[in-house]
């Protein structure tokens, strides 16, 4: 259905959005955009009241990605009045451009893109614009074009800065006299990688820390393990911090350090830090295997649905909407950190905290 929404459909969607959004909102403030109010009328659902949405997803490389995909499939369901055309682009930028062009061919109502890389987008976004199909970007950013309606996601640089500020406070409390850090980056060219790398490096440079190496593990467990194996060979006994830019890389790094006889986490040889904070990995923080974990919230889809409803109602959504996120630590020695002039809480990851995690 192009640009027509039945009253009953918006009512059904507002109700189901409240249910879908509940999980994320239980641990976090809701995102900025406002949900359409449920209509008081009780008209029956229109049989053609379907909004077709094409979603060009990055791939299936991580637990975070699985949560993001599930969120989209839950929200853009037939029961909620959507026809979701989902394409897993398997981390292939050319395949992602092709997926978007196929959505144009199919004349979908809306296109959602989670851009694998942040550049190379202007031509295909111009094609979307020419076809009159609004584009909504989620998670990673597009940095060389503004031909999209809205972006919903995280501030990756803030995540990297938070990681650095936490490490500074943690090291001071533990009396660590020097920081010799190894970084396992995410996929090259992804804005998530760029922001986390830049943020951490900014603090490292300011504090005079030694970043011994910084290589991509491609956001996968296998990649994290491979990079950490080579780090163990080259730097065993010389490093005391490992920064993994996502949870799956941290899992791989743990395997490599186990095999190399290097201990990590609370009381270990190495301080281990991760990003994403998927529930199984917040459990590992609670269990003391990961020292700190910086959340990246994958639940953009409910907000995207609100944006689509706003567009259907003729409203102009916000251009940028940040999802709320939190920081978790295994110990309670750093209760808060100052990031960019703002004081942010560091949550001590108790079992109750883990049990309350929505994903
Ligand atoms: O951190 C990682 C995923 O783009 C923020 O991509 C996302 C990242 C996330 O594969 O786990």
XYZ file of C-alpha atoms and ligand atoms in Angstrom, residues 61-62 64-65 139-140 156 192 196 219 246 276 296, ligand 1:
24
model
C 28.228 -11.588 11.868
C 27.360 -11.109 15.535
C 24.171 -7.831 18.086
C 23.216 -8.300 14.435
C 22.764 1.834 13.262
C 25.864 2.711 11.217
C 30.006 5.275 18.462
C 30.916 1.725 14.390
C 34.964 3.387 18.727
C 33.164 -8.129 14.283
C 32.244 -6.178 19.916
C 27.602 -4.217 22.504
C 25.225 -0.594 21.684
O 28.768 -3.550 17.397
C 28.660 -5.424 15.977
C 27.970 -5.620 14.687
O 27.117 -1.839 13.621
C 26.997 -1.328 15.908
O 28.004 -4.361 14.082
C 27.017 -2.386 14.872
C 28.103 -3.388 15.072
C 28.047 -4.133 16.374
O 28.387 -6.638 13.968
O 28.465 -6.453 16.882
